[in-house]
mmCIF file of C-alpha atoms and ligand atoms in Angstrom:
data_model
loop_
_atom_site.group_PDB
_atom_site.id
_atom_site.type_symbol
_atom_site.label_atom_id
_atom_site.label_comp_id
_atom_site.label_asym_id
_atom_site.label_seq_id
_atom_site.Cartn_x
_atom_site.Cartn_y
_atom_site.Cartn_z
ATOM 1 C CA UNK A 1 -74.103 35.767 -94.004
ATOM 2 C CA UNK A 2 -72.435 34.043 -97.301
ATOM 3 C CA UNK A 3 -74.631 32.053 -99.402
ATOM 4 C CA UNK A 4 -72.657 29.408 -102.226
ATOM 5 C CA UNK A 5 -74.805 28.284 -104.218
ATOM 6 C CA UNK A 6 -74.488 25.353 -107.680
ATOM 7 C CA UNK A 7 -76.384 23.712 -110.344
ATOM 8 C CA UNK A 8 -78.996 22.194 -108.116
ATOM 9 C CA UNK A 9 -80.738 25.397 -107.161
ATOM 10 C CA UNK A 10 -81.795 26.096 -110.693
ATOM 11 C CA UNK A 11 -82.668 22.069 -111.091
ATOM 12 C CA UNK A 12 -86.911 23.290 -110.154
ATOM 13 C CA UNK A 13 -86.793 25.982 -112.828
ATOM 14 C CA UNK A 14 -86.066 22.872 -115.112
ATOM 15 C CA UNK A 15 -82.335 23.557 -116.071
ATOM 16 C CA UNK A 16 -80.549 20.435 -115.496
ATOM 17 C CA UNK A 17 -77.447 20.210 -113.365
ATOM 18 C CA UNK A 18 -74.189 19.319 -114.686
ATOM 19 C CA UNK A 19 -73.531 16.010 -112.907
ATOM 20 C CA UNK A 20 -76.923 15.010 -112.490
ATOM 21 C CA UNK A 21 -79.757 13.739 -115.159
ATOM 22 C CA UNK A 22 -80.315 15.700 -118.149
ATOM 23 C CA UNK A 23 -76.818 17.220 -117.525
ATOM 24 C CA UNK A 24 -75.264 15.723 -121.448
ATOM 25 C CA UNK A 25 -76.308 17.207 -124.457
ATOM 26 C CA UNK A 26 -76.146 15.750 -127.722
ATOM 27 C CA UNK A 27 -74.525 12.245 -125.442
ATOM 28 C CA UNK A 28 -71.961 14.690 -124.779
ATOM 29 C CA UNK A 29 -70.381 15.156 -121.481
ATOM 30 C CA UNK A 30 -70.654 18.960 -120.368
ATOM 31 C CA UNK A 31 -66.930 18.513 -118.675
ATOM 32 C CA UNK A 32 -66.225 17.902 -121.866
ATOM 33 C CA UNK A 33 -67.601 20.782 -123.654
ATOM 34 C CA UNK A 34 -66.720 23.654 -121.095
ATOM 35 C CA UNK A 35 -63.056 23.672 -122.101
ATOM 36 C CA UNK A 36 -60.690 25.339 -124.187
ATOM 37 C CA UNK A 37 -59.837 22.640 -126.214
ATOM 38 C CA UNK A 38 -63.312 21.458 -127.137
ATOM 39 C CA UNK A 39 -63.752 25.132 -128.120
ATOM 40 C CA UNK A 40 -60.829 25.131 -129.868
ATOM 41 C CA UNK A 41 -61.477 22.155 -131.805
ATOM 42 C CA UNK A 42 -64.817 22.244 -132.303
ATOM 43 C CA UNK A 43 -66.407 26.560 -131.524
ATOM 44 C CA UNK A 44 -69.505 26.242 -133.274
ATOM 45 C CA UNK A 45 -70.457 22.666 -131.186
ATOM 46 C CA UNK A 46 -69.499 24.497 -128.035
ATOM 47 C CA UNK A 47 -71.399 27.723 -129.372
ATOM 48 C CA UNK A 48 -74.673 25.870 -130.091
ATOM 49 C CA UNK A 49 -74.278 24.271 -126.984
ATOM 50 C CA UNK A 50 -74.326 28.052 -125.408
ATOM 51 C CA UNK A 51 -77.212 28.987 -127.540
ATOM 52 C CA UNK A 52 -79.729 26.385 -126.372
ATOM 53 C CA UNK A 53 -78.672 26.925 -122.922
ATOM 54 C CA UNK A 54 -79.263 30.657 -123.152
ATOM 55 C CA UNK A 55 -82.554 29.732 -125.090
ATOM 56 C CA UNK A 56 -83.862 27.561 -122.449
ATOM 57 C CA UNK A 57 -82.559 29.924 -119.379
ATOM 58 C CA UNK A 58 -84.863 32.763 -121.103
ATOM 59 C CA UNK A 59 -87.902 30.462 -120.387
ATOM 60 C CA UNK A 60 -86.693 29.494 -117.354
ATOM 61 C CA UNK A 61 -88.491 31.072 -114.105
ATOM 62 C CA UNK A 62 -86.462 31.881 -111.090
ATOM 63 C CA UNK A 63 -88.282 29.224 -108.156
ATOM 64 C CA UNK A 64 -89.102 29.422 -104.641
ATOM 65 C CA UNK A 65 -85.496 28.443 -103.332
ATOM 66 C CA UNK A 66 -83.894 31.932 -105.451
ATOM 67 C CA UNK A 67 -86.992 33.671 -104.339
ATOM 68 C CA UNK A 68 -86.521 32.828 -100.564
ATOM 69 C CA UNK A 69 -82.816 34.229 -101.125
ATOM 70 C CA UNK A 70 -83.747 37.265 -102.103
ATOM 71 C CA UNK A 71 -85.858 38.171 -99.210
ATOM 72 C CA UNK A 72 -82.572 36.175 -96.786
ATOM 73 C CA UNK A 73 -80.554 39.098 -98.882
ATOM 74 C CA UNK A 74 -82.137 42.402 -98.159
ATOM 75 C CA UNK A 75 -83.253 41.144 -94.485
ATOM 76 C CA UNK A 76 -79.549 40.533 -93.728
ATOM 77 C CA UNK A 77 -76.695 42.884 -92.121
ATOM 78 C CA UNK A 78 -74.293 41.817 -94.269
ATOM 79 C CA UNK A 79 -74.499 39.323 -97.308
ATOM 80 C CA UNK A 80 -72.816 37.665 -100.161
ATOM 81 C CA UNK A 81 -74.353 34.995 -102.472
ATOM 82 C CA UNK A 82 -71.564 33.457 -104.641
ATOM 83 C CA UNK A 83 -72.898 31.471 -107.523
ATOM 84 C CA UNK A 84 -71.356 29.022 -109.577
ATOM 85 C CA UNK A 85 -74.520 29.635 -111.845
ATOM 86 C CA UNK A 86 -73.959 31.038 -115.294
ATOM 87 C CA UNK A 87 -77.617 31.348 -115.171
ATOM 88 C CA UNK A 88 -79.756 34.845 -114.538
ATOM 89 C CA UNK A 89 -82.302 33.569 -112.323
ATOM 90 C CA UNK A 90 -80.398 35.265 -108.957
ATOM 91 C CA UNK A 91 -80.214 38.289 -110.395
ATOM 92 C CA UNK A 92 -84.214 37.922 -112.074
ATOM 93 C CA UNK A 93 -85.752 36.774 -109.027
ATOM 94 C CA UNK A 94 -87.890 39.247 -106.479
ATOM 95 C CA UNK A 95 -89.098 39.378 -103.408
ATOM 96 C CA UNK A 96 -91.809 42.241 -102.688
ATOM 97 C CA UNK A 97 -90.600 43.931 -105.741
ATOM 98 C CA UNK A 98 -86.805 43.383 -104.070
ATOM 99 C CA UNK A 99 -83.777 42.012 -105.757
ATOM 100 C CA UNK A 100 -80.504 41.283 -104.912
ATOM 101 C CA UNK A 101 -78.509 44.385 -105.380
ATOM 102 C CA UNK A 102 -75.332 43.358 -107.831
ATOM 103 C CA UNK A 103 -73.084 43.932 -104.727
ATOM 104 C CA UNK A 104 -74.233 41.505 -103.294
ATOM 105 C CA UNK A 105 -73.830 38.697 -105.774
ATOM 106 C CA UNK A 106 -70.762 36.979 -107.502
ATOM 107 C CA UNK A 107 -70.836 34.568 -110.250
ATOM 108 C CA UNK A 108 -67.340 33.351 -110.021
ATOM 109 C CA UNK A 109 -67.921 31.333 -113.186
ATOM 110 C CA UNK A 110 -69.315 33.877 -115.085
ATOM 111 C CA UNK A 111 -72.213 35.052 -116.948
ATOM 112 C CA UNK A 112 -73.667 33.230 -119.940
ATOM 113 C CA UNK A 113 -75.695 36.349 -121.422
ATOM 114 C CA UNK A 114 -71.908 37.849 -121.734
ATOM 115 C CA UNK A 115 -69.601 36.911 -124.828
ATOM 116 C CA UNK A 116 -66.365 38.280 -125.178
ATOM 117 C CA UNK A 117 -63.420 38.128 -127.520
ATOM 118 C CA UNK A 118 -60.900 35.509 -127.082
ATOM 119 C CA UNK A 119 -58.760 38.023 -128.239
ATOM 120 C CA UNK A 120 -59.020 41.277 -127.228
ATOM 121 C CA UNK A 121 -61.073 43.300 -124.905
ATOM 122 C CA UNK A 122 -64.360 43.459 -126.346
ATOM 123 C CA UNK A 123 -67.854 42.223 -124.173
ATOM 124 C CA UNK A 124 -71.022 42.254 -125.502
ATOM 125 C CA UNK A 125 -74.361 40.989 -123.448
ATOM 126 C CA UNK A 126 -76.705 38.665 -125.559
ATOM 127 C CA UNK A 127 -80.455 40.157 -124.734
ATOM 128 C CA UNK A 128 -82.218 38.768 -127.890
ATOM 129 C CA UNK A 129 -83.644 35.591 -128.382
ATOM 130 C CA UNK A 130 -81.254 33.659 -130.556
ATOM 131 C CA UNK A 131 -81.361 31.070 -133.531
ATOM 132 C CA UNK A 132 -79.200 28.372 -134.821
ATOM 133 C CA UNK A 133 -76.193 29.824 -135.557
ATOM 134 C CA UNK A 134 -73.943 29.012 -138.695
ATOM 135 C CA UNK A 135 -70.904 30.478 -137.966
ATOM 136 C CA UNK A 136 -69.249 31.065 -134.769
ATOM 137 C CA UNK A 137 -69.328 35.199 -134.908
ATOM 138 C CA UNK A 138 -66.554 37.297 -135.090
ATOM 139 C CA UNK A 139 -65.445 40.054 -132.774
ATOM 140 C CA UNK A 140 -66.695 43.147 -134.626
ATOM 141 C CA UNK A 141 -63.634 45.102 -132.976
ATOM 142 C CA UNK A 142 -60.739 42.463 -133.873
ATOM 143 C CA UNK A 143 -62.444 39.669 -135.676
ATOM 144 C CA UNK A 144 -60.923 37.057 -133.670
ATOM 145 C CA UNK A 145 -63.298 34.294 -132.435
ATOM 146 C CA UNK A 146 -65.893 35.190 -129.762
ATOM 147 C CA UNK A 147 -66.658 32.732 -126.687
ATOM 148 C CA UNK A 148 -68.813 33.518 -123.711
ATOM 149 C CA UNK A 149 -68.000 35.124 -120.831
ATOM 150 C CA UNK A 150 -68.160 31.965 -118.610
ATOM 151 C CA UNK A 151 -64.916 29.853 -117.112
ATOM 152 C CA UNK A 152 -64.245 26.775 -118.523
ATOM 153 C CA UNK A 153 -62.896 23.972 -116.874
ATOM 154 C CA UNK A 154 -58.815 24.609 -116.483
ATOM 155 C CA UNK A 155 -59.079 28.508 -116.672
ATOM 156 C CA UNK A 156 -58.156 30.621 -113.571
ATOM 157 C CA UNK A 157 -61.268 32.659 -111.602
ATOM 158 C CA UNK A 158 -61.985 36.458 -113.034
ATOM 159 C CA UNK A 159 -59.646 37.762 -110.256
ATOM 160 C CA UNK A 160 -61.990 40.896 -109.416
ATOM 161 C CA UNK A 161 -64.692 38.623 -107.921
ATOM 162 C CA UNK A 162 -62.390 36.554 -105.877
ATOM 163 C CA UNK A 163 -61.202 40.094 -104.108
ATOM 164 C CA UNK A 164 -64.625 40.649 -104.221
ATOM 165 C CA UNK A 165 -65.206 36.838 -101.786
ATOM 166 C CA UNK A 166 -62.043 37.506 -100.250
ATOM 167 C CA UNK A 167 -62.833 41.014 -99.233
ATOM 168 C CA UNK A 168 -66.115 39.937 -97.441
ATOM 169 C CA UNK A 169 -64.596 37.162 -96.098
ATOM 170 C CA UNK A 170 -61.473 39.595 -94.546
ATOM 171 C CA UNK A 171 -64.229 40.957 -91.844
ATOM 172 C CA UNK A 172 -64.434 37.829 -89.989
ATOM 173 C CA UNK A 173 -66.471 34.743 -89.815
ATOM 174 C CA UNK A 174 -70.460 34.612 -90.768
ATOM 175 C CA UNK A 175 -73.375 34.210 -88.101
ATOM 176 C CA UNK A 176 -74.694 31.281 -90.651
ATOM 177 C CA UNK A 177 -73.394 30.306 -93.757
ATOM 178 C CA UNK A 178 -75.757 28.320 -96.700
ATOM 179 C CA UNK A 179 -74.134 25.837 -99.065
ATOM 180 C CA UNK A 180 -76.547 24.941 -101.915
ATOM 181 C CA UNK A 181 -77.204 22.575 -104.921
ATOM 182 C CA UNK A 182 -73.443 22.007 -105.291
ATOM 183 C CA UNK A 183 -71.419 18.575 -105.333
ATOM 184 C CA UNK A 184 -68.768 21.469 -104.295
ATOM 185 C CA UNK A 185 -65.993 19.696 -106.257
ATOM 186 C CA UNK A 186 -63.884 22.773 -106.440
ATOM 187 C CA UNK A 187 -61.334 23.408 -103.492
ATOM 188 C CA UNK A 188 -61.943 27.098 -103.417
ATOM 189 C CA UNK A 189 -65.797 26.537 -102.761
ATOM 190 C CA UNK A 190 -64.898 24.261 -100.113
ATOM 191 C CA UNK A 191 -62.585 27.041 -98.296
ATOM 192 C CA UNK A 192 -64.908 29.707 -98.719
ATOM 193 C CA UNK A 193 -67.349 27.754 -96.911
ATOM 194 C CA UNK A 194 -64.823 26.900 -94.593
ATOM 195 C CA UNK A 195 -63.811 30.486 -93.987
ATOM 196 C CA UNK A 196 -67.341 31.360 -94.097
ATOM 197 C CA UNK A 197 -67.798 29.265 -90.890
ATOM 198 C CA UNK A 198 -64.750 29.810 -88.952
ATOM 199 C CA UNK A 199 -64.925 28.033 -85.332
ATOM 200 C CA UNK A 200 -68.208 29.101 -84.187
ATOM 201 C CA UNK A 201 -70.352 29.651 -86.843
ATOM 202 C CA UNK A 202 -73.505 27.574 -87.932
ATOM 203 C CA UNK A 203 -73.074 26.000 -91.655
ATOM 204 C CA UNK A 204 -76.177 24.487 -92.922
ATOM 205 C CA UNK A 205 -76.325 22.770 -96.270
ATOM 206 C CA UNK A 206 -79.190 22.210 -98.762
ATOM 207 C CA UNK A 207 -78.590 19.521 -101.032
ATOM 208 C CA UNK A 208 -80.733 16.112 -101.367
ATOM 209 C CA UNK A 209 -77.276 14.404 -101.925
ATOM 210 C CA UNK A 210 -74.074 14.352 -99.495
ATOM 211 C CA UNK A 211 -71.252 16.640 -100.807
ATOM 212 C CA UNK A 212 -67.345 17.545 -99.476
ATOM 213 C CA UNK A 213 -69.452 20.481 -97.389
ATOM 214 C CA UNK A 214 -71.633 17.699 -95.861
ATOM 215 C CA UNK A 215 -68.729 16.817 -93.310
ATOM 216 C CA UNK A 216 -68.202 20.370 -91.956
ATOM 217 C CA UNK A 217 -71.981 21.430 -91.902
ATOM 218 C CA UNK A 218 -73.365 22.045 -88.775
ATOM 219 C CA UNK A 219 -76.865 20.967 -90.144
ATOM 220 C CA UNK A 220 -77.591 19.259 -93.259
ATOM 221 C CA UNK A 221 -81.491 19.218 -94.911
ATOM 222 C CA UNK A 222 -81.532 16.327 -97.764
ATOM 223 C CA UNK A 223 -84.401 18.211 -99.745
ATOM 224 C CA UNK A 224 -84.506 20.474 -102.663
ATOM 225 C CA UNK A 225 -83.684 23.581 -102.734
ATOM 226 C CA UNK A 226 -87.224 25.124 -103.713
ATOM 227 C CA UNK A 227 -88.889 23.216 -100.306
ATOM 228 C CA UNK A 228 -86.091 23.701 -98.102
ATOM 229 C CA UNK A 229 -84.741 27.240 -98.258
ATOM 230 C CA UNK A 230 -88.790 29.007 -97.815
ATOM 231 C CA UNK A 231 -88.569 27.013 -95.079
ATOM 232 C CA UNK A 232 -85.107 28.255 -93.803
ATOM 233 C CA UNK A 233 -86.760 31.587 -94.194
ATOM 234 C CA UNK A 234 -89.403 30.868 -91.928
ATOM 235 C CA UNK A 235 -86.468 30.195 -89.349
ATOM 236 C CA UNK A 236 -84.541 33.141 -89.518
ATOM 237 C CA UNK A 237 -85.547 35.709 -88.117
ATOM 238 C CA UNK A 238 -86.037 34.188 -84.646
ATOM 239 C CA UNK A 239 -82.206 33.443 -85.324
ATOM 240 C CA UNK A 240 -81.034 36.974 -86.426
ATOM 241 C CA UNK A 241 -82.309 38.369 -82.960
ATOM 242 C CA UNK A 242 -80.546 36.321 -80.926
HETATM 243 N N1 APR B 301 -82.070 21.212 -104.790
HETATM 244 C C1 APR B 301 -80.832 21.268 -104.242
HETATM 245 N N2 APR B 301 -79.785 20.592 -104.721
HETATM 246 C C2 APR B 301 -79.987 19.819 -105.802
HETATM 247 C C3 APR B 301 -81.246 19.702 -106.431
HETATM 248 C C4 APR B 301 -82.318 20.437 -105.873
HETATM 249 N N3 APR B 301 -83.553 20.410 -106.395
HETATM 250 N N4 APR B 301 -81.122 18.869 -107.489
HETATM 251 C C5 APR B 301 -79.843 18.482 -107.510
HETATM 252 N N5 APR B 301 -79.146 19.046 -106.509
HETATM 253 C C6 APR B 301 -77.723 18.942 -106.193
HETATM 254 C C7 APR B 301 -77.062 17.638 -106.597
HETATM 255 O O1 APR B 301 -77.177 16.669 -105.570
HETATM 256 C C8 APR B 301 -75.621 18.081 -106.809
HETATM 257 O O2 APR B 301 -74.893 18.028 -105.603
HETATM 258 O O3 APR B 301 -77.076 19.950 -106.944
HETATM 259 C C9 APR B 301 -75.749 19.560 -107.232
HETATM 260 C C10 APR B 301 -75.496 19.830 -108.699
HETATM 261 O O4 APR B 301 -74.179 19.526 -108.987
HETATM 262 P P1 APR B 301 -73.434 19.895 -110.347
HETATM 263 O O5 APR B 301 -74.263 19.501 -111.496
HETATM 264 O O6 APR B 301 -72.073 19.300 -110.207
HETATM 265 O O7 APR B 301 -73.373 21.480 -110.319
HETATM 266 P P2 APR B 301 -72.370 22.460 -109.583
HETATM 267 O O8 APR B 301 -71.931 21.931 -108.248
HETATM 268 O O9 APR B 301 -72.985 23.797 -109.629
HETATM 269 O O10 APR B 301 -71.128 22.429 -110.556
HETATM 270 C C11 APR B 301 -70.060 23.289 -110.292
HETATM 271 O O11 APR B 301 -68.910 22.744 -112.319
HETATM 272 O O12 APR B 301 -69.625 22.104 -114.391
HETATM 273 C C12 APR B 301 -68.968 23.085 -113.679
HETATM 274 O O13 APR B 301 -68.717 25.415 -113.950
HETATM 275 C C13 APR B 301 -69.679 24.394 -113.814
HETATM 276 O O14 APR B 301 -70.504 25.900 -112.152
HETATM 277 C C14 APR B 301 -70.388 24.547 -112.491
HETATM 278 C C15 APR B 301 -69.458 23.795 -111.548
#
């Protein structure tokens, strides 16, 4: 089973998606701000921007949909979520005191609790609460200009967790494969899905709006994530013993 999941299924812990209302900050657009460029022009913009999204992902609580994942993860053979989500709430959410192991989860965009060096090789994970910053911090090893661990728009995919997608996707097609809360813009998410599938397999998405997944889906459910997917649940196992 691979799960994809986007923006949308963190939209009923009250982080806003990208593309959809809420998504600009300060008027600006985030396509924008997740570059290289606008961190290059402007790092402590992009850097506050950060810090009020980690602020307001600390307060966050992970919601029914990630919830209903977790128990879909440990009742499952074999199982890969990939997020796009910089976000924690995967990785915070439980299920009978169950989580999703790290194994079994890759954020292929990254981690925004990580900040690294634009420089050199130094990571550091940001577990304290955080003020408005003045400065855009230094790498304590090299002093060169820290950013956060995440990919911006333009940069290529941390290599080790597409081997990671690639590698589960080498032993064959899935039995069912999710697509959720993502306009799926990127062509990789697409193929994955694709792959995911193959010629037989069942593809459902979750997503109140139509997406570039929407055409290959086997079932679609136009709802949010958080009523849909405890739902799905529901339907599983009578599926899983067939
Ligand atoms: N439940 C399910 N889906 C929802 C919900 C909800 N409650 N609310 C919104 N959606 C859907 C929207 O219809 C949209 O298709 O979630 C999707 C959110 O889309 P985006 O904001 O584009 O987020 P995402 O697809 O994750 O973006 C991909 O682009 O900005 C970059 O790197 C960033 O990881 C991000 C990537």
């Amino acid at each position: 089973m691979l799960v994809i999941t986007g923006a949308g299924i963190s939209a009923e812990s009250g982080i806003p998606t990208f593309r959809g209302p809420g998504g600009h900050w300060r008027n600006l657009d985030p396509a924008k701000l997740a570059t290289e460029n606008a961190f290059r022009a402007d790092p402590k913009l992009v850097w506050d921007w950060y810090r009020e999204r980690r602020q307001m992902i600390r307060a966050a609580q992970p919601n029914a949909a990630h919830v209903a994942l977790v128990r879909i993860a440990v009742q499952s053979r074999d199982f890969l979520l990939v997020t796009q989500n910089v976000d924690d709430l995967h990785r915070r959410a439980e299920w009978v005191g169950q989580r999703i192991p790290a194994g079994k989860m890759v954020q292929i965009h990254g981690d925004i609790f990580v900040t690294r060096c634009s420089h050199c090789d130094f990571r550091r994970r940001e577990n304290e609460p955080e003020g408005p910053a003045t400065l855009v911090p230094p790498c304590p090893s090299c002093g060169g200009p820290l950013r956060p661990g995440v990919v911006w728009f333009g940069e290529t995919l941390p290599p080790r967790e597409v081997q990671r997608v690639e590698d589960f996707l080498s032993h064959g097609a899935c039995d069912l494969t999710l697509v959720i809360g993502t306009t799926a813009l990127f062509g990789y998410i697409v193929q994955w899905a694709l792959d995911a599938k193959g010629r037989l397999g069942r593809l459902i998405e979750i997503n109140p709006e139509e997406s570039p997944v929407s055409a290959f889906a086997t079932e679609t459910v136009r709802e949010p994530a958080a009523v849909a997917l405890p739902k799905l649940v529901a339907r599983l196992p009578r599926w899983f013993t067939m």
